[in-house]
PDB file of C-alpha atoms in Angstrom:
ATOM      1  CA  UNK F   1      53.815  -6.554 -74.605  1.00 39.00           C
ATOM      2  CA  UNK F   2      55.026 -10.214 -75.074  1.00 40.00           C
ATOM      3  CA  UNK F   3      58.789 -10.574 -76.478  1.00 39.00           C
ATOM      4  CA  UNK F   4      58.518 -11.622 -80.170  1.00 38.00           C
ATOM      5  CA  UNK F   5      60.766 -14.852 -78.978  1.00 39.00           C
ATOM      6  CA  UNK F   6      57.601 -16.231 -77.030  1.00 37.00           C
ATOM      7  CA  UNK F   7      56.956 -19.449 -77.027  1.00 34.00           C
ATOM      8  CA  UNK F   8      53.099 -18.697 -76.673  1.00 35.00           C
ATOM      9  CA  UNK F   9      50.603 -19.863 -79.471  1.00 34.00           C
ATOM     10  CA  UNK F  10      48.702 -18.109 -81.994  1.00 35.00           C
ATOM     11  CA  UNK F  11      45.487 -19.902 -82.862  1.00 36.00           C
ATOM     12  CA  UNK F  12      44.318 -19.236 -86.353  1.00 40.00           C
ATOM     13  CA  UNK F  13      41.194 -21.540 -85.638  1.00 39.00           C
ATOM     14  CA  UNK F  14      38.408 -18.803 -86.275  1.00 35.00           C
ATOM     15  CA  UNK F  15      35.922 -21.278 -88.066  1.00 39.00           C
ATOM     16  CA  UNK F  16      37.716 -24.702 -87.760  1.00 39.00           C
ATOM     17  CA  UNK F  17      41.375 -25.733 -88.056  1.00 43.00           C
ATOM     18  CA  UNK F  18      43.642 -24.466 -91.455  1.00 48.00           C
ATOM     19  CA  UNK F  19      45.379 -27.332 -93.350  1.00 47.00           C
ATOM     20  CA  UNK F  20      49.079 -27.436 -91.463  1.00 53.00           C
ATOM     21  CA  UNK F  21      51.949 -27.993 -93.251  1.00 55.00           C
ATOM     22  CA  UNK F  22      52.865 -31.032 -94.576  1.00 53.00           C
ATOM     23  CA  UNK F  23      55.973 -32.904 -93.201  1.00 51.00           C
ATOM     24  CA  UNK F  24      57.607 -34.160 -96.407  1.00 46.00           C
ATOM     25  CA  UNK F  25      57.368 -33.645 -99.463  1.00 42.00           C
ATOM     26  CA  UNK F  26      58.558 -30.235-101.702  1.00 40.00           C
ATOM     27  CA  UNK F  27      57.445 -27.812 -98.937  1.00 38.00           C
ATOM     28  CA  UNK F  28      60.256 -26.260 -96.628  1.00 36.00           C
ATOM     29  CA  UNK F  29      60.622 -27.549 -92.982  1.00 35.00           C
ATOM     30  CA  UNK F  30      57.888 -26.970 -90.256  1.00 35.00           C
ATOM     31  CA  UNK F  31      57.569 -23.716 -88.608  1.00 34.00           C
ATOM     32  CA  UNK F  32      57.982 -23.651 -84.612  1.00 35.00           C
ATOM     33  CA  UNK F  33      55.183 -22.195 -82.808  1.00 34.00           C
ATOM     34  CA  UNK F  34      53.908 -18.696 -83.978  1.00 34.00           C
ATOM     35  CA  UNK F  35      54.391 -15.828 -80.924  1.00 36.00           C
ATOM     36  CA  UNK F  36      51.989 -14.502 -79.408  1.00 33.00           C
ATOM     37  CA  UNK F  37      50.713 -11.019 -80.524  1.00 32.00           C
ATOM     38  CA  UNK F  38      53.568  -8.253 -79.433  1.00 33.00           C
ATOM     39  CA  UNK F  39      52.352  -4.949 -80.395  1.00 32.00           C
ATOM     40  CA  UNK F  40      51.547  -2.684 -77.656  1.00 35.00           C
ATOM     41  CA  UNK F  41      49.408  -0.049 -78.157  1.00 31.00           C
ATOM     42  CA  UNK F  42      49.151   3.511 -76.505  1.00 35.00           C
ATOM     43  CA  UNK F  43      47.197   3.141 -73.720  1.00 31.00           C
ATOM     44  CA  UNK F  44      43.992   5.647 -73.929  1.00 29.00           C
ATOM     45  CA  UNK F  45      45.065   8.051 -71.006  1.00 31.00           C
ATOM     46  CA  UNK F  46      48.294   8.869 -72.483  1.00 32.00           C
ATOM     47  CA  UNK F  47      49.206  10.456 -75.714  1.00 30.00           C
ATOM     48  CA  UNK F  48      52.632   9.560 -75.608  1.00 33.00           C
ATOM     49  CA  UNK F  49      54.110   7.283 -78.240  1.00 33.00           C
ATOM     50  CA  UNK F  50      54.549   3.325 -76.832  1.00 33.00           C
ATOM     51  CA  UNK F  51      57.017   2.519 -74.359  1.00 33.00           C
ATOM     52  CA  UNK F  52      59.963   1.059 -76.232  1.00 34.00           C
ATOM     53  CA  UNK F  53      60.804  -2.504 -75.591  1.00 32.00           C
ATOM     54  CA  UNK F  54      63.882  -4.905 -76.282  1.00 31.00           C
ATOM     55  CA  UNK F  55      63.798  -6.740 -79.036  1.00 35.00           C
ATOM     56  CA  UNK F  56      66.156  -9.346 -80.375  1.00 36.00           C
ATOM     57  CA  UNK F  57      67.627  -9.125 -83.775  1.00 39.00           C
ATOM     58  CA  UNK F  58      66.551 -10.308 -87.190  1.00 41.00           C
ATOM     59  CA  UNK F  59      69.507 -11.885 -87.855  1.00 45.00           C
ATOM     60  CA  UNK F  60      68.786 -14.036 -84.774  1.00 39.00           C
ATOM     61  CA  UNK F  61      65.491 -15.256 -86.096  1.00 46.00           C
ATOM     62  CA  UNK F  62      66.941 -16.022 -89.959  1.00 50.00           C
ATOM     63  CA  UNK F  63      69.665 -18.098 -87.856  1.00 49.00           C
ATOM     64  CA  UNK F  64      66.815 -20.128 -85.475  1.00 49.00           C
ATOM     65  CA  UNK F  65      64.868 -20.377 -88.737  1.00 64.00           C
ATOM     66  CA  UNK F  66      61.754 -18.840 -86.913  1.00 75.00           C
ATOM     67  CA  UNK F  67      59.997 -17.869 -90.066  1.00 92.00           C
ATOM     68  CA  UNK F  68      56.579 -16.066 -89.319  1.00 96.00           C
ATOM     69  CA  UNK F  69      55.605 -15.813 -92.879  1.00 96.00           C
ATOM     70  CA  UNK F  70      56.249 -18.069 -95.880  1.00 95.00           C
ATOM     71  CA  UNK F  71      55.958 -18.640 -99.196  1.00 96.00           C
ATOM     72  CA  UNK F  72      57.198 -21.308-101.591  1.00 96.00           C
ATOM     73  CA  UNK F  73      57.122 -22.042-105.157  1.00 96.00           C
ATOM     74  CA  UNK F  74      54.654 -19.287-105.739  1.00 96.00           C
ATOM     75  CA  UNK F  75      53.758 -18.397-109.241  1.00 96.00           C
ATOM     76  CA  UNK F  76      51.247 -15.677-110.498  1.00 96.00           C
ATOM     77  CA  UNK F  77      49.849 -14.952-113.696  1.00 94.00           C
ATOM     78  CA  UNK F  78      47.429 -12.663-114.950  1.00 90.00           C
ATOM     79  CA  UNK F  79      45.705 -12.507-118.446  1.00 87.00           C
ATOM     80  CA  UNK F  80      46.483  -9.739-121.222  1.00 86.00           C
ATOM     81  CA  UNK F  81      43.831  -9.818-124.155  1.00 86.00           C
ATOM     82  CA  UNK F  82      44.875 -13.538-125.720  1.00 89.00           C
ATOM     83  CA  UNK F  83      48.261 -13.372-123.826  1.00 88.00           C
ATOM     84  CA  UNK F  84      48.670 -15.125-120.536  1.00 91.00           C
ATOM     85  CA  UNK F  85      51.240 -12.665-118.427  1.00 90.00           C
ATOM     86  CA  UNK F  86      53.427 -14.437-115.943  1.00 92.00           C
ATOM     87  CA  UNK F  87      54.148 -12.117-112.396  1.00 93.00           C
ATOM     88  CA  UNK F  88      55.365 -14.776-110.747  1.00 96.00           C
ATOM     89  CA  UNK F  89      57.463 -17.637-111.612  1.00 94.00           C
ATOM     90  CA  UNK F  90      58.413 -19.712-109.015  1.00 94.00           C
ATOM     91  CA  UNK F  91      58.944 -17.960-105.516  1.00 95.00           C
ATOM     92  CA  UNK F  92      60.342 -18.833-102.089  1.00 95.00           C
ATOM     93  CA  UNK F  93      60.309 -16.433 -99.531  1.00 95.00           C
ATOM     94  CA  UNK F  94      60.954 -15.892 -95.512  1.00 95.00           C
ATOM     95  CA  UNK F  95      59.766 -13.493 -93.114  1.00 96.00           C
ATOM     96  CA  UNK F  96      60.905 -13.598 -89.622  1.00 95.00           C
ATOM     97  CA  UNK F  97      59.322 -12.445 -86.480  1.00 96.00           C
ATOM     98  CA  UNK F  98      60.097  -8.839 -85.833  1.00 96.00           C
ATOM     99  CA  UNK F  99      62.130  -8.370 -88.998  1.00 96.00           C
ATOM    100  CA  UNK F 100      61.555  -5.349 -91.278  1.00 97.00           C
ATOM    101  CA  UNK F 101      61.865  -6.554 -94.858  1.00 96.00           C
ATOM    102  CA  UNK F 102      62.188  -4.520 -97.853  1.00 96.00           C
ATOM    103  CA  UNK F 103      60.752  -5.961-101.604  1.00 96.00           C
ATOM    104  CA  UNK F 104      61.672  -4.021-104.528  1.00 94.00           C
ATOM    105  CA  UNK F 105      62.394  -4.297-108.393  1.00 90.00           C
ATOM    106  CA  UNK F 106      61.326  -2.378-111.356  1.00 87.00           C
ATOM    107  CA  UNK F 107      57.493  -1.727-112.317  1.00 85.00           C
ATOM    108  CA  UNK F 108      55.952  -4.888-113.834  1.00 83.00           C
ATOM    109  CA  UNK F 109      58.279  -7.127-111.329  1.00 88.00           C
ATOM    110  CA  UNK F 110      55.421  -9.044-109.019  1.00 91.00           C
ATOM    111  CA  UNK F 111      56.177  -7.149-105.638  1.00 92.00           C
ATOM    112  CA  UNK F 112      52.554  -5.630-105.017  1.00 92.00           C
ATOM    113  CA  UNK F 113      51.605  -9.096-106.002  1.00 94.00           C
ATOM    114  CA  UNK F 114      53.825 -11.049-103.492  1.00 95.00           C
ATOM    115  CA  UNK F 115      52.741  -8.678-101.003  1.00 95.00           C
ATOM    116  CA  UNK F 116      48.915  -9.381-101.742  1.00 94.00           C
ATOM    117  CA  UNK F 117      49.632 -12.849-101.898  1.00 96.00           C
ATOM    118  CA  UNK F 118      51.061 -12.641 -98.691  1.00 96.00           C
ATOM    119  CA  UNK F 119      48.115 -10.698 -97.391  1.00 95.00           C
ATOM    120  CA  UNK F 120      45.390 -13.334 -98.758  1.00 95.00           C
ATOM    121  CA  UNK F 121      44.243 -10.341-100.976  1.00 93.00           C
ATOM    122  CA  UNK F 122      44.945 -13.018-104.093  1.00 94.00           C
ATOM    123  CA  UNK F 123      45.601 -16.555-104.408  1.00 94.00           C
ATOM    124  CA  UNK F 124      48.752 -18.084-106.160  1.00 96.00           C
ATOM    125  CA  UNK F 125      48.428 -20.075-109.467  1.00 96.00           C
ATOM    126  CA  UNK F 126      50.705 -22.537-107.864  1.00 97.00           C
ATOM    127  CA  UNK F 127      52.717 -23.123-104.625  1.00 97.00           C
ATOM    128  CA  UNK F 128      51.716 -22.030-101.218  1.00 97.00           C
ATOM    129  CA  UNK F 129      51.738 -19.678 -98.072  1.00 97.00           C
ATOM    130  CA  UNK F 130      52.283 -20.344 -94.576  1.00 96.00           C
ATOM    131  CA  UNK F 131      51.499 -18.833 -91.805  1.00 95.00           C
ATOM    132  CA  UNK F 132      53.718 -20.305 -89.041  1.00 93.00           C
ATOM    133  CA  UNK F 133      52.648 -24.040 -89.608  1.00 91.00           C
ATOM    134  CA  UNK F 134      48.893 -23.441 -91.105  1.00 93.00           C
ATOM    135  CA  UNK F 135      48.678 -22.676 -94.617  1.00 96.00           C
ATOM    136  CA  UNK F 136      46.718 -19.994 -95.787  1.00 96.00           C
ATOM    137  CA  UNK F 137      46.323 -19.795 -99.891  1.00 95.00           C
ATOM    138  CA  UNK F 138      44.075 -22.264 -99.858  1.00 94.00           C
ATOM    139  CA  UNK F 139      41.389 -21.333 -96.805  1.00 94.00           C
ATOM    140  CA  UNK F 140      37.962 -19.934 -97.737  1.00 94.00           C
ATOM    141  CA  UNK F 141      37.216 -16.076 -98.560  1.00 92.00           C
ATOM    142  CA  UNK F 142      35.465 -15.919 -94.754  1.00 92.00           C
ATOM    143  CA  UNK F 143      38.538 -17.037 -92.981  1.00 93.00           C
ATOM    144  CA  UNK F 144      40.613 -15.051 -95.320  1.00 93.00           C
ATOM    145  CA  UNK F 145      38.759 -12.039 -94.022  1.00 91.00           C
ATOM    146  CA  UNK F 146      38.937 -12.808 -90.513  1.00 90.00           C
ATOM    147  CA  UNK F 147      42.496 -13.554 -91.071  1.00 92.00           C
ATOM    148  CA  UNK F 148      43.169 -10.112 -93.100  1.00 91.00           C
ATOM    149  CA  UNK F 149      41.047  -8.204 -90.305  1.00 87.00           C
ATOM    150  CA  UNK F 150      43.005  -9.788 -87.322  1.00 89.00           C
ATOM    151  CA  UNK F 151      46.557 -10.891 -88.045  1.00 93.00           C
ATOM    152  CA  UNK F 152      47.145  -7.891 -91.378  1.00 95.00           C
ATOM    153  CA  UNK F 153      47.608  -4.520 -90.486  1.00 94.00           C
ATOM    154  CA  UNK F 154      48.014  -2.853 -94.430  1.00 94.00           C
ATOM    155  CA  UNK F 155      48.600   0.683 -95.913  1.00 94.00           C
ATOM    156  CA  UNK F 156      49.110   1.284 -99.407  1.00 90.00           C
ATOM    157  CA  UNK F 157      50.689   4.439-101.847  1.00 87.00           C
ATOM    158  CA  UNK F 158      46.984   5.867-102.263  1.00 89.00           C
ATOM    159  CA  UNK F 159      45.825   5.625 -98.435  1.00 91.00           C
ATOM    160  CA  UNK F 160      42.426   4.157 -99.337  1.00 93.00           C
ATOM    161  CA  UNK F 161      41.128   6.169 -96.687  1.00 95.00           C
ATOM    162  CA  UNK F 162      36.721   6.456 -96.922  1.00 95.00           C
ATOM    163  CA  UNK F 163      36.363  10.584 -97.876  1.00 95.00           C
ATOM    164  CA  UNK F 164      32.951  10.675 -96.111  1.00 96.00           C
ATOM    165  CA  UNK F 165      34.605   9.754 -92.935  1.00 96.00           C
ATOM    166  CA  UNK F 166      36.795  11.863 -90.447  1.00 97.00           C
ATOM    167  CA  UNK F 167      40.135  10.481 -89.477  1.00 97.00           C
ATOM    168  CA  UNK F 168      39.070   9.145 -86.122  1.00 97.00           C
ATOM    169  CA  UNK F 169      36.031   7.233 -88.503  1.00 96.00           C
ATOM    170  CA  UNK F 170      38.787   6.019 -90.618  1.00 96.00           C
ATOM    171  CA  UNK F 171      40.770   4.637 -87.793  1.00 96.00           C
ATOM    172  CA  UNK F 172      37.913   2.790 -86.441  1.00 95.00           C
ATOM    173  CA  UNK F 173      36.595   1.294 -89.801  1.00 92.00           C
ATOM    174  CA  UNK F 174      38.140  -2.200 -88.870  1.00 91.00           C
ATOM    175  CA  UNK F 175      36.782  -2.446 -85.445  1.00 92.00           C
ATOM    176  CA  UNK F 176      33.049  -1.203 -86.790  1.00 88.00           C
ATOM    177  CA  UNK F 177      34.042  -4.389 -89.441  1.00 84.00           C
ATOM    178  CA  UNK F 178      35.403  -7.290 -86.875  1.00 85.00           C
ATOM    179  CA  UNK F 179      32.219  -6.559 -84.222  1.00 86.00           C
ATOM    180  CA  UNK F 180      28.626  -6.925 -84.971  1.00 81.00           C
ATOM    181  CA  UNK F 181      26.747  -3.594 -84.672  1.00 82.00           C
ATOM    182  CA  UNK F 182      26.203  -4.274 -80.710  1.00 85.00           C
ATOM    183  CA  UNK F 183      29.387  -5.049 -80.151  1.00 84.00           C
ATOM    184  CA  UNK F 184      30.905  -1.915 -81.624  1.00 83.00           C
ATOM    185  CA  UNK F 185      28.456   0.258 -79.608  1.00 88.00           C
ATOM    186  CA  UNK F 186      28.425  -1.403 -76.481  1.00 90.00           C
ATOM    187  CA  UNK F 187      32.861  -0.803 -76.850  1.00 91.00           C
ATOM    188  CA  UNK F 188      32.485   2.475 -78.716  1.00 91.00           C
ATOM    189  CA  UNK F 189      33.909   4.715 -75.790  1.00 93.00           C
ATOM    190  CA  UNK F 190      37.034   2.525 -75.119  1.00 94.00           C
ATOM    191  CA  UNK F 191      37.796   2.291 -79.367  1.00 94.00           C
ATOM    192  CA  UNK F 192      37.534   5.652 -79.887  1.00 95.00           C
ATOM    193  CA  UNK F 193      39.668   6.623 -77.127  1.00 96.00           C
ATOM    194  CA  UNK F 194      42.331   4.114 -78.506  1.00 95.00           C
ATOM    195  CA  UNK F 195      41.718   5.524 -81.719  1.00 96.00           C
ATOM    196  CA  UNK F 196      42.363   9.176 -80.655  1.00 96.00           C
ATOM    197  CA  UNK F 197      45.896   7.557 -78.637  1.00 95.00           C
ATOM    198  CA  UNK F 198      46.879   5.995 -81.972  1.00 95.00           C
ATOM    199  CA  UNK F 199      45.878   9.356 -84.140  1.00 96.00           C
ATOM    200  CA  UNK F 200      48.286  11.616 -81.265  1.00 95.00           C
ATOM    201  CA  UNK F 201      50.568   8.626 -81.290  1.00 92.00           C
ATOM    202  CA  UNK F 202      51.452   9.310 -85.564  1.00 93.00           C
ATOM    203  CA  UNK F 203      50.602  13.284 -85.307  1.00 92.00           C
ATOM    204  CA  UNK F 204      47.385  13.821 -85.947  1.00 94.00           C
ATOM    205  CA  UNK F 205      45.071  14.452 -82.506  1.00 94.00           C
ATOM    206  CA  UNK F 206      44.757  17.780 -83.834  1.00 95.00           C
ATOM    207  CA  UNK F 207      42.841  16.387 -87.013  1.00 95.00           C
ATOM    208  CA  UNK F 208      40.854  13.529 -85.962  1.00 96.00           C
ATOM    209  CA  UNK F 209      37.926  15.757 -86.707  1.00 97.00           C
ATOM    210  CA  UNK F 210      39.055  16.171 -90.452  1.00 97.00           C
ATOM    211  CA  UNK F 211      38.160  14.323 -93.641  1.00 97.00           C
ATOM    212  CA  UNK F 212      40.526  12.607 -95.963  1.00 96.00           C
ATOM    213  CA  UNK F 213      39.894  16.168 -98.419  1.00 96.00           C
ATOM    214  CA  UNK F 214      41.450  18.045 -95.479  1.00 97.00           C
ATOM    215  CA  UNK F 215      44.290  16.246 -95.021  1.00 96.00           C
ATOM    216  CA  UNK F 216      47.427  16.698 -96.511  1.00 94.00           C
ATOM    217  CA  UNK F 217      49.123  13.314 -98.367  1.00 94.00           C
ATOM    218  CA  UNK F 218      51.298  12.837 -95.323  1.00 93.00           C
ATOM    219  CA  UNK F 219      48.351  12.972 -93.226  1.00 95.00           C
ATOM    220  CA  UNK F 220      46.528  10.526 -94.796  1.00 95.00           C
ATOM    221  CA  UNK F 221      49.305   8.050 -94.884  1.00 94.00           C
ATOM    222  CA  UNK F 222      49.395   8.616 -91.203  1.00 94.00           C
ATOM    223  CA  UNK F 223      45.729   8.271 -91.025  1.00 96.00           C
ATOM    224  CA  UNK F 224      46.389   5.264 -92.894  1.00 95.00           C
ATOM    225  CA  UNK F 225      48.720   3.915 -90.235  1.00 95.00           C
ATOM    226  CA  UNK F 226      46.501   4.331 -87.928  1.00 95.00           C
ATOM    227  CA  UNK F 227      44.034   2.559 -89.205  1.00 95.00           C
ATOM    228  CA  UNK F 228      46.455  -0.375 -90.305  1.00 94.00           C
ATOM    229  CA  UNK F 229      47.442  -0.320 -86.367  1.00 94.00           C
ATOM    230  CA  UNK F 230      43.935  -0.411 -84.613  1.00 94.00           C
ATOM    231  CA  UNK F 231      43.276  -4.165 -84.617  1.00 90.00           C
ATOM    232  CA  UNK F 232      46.481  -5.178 -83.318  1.00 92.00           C
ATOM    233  CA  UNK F 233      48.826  -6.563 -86.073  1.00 94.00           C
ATOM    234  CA  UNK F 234      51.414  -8.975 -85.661  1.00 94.00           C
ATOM    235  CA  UNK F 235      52.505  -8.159 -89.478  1.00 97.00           C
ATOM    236  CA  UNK F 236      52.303  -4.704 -91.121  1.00 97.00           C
ATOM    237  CA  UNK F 237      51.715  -4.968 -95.303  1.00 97.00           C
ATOM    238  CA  UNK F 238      52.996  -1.429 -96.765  1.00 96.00           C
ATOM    239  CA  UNK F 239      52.961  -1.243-100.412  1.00 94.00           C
ATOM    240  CA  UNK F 240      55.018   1.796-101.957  1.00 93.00           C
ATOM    241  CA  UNK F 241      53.944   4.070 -98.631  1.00 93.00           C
ATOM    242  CA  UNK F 242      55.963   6.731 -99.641  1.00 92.00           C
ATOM    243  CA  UNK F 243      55.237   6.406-103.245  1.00 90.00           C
ATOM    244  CA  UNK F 244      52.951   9.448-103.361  1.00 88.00           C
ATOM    245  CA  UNK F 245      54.922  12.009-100.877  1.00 91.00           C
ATOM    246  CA  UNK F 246      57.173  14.120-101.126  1.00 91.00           C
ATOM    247  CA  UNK F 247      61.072  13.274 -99.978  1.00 91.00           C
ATOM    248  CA  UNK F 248      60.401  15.141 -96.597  1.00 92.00           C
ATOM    249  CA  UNK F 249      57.237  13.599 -95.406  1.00 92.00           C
ATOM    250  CA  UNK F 250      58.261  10.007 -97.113  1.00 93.00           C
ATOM    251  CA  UNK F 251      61.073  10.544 -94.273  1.00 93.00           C
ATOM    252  CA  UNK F 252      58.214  11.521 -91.650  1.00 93.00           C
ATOM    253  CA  UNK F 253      56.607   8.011 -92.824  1.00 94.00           C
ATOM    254  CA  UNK F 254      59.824   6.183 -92.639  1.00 95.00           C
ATOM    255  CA  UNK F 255      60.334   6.890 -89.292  1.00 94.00           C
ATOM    256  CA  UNK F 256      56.981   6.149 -88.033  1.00 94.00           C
ATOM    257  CA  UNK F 257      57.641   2.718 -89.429  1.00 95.00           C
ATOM    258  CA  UNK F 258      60.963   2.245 -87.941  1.00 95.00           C
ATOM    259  CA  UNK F 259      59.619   3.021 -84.813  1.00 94.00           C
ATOM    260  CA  UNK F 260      57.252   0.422 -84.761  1.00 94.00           C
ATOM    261  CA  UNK F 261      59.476  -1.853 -85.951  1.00 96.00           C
ATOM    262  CA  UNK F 262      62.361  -1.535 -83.511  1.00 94.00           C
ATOM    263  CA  UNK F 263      60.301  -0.113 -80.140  1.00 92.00           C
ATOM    264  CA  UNK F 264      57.367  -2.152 -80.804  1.00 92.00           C
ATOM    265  CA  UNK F 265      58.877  -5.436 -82.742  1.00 94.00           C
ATOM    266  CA  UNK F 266      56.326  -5.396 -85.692  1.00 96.00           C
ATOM    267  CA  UNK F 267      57.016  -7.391 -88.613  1.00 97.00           C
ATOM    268  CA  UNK F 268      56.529  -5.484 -91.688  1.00 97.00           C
ATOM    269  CA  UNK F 269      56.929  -6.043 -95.414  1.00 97.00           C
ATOM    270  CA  UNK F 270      57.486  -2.991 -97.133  1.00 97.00           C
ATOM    271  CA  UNK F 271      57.376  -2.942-101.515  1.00 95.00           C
ATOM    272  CA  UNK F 272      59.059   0.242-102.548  1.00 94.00           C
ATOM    273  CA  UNK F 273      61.042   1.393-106.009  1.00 89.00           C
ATOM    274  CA  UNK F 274      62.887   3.110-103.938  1.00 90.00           C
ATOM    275  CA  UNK F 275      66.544   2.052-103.153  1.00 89.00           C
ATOM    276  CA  UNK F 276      66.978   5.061-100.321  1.00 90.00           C
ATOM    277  CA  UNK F 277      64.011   3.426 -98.831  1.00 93.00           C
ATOM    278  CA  UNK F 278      64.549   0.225 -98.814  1.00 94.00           C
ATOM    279  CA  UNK F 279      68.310   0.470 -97.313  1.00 93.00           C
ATOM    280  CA  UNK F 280      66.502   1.424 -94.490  1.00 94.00           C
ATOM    281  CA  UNK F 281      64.893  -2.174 -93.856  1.00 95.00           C
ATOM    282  CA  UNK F 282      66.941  -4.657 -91.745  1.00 94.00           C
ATOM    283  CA  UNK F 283      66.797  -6.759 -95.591  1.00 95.00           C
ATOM    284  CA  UNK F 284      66.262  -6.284 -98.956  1.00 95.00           C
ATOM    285  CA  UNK F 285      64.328  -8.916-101.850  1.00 94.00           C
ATOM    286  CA  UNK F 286      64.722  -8.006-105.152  1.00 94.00           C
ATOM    287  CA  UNK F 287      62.418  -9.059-107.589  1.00 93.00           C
ATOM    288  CA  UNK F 288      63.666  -9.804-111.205  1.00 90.00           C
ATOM    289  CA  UNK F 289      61.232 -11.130-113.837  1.00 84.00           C
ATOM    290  CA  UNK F 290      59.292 -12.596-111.373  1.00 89.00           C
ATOM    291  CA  UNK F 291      62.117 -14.409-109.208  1.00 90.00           C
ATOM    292  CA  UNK F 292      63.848 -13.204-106.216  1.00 91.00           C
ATOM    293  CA  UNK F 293      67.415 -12.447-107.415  1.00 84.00           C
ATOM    294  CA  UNK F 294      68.930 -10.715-104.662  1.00 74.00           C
ATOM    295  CA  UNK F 295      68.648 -10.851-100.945  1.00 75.00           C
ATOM    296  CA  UNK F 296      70.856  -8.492 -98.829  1.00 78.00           C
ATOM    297  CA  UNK F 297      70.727  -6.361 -95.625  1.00 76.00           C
ATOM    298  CA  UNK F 298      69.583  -2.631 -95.549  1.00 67.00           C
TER     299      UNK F 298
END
């Protein structure tokens, strides 16, 4: 596993080069060079969880200005009958290489829509995103697949898992997406055995067998997790992932995330409504009337 604080480079150029950043102009300063992917994975002989590694702390990135993920001047708004609703009004936004980041506010705020904005599941009505140096609002609905598929790992409050698949299906779903049909097969053996190390890894190698209808909701998120984790992320999306659980497995959940955040140094950008979840992120974003008002630590 590479430190986060690599100076390695992360090429986005799947099907030609993204527009970069421009130097002047309204748009915050460059980004330095993106790190190279840093999540290790279980390997498939062992069961155990990852081996923990160093990393260095958030606050160090926000100091260097190391920003992974960016927006700025985003705005968002969505169309009620004859009435034009506006999400988001105007907003600027960090993420920093191995932080965990908390975004919360009250129902009808614009943090599930920051976080798909930030995932390339929707495009702004104004102002832009940045990954590292290469923006990525703007890119075409191919690359933002490719980009989604290899760079996003995401779990949301529902799971979203497919109920005629087992949870070792599930897990694989992405991979049977990146490769073509041969290329699955021909690496079947070696994914599912990853998949099976990443199913142990959250808690479930006794129900890789088992359908979503099986499970119980704390299964399925971890299912979900699973999933999110099997294309190596460098940034992990979770929108309200404790939403639908109950305090005791929202805990579970919790500290499967911490985990990977502080043994494993993967990003993730978390929305929750919930401030006794969000004090566990290294910082919190709150979202008022479509603005962030607050920023603070966990």
């Amino acid at each position: 596993m590479n430190d986060k604080n690599s100076t390695a480079t992360t090429s986005l150029d799947w099907t030609g080069s993204l527009p970069s950043r421009p130097a002047g102009g309204a748009s915050p300063a460059a980004h330095p060079t993106m790190p190279a992917p840093h999540v290790h994975f279980p390997s498939a002989a062992s069961s155990a969880a990852p081996s923990a590694t160093t990393r260095a702390t958030s606050e160090a990135d926000t100091s260097a200005g190391q920003a992974q993920l960016s927006v700025t001047g985003i705005k968002k708004s969505y169309r009620k009958g004859p009435h034009e609703v506006r999400v988001l009004d105007g907003v600027d936004l960090e993420v920093y290489p191995g932080e965990f980041l908390a975004i919360v506010g009250q129902s009808g705020s614009g943090k599930s829509t920051l976080l798909h904005l930030l995932g390339t599941l929707d495009r702004p009505d104004a102002g832009e995103v940045y990954l590292g140096d290469e923006r990525i609002d703007n890119i075409s609905a191919r690359q933002r697949d490719r980009l989604r598929n290899d760079y996003f790992g995401m779990i949301f409050q529902f799971y979203h898992l497919l109920p005629e698949l087992t949870a070792l299906e599930n897990v694989l779903a992405p991979m049977m997406i990146r490769l073509s049909t041969l290329g699955y097969w021909t690496n079947a053996r070696r994914l599912k055995r990853k998949a099976r190390a990443l199913l142990e890894s959250v808690g479930l190698g006794h129900r890789i067998k088992h359908k979503p209808r099986e499970l119980s909701g704390g299964e399925m998120q971890r299912a979900a997790i699973a999933r999110a984790l099997i294309a190596k992320p460098q940034v992990l999306l979770a929108d309200e992932p404790t939403g639908n659980l109950d305090q005791e497995t929202g805990a579970e959940i919790m500290h499967i995330l911490r985990t990977l955040n502080r043994e494993q140094g993967l990003t993730i950008i978390m929305v929750t409504h919930d401030a006794k979840i969000a004090c566990q992120a290294d910082r919190v974003v709150q979202l008022v009337s479509g603005r962030v008002e607050q920023v603070g630590s966990g």
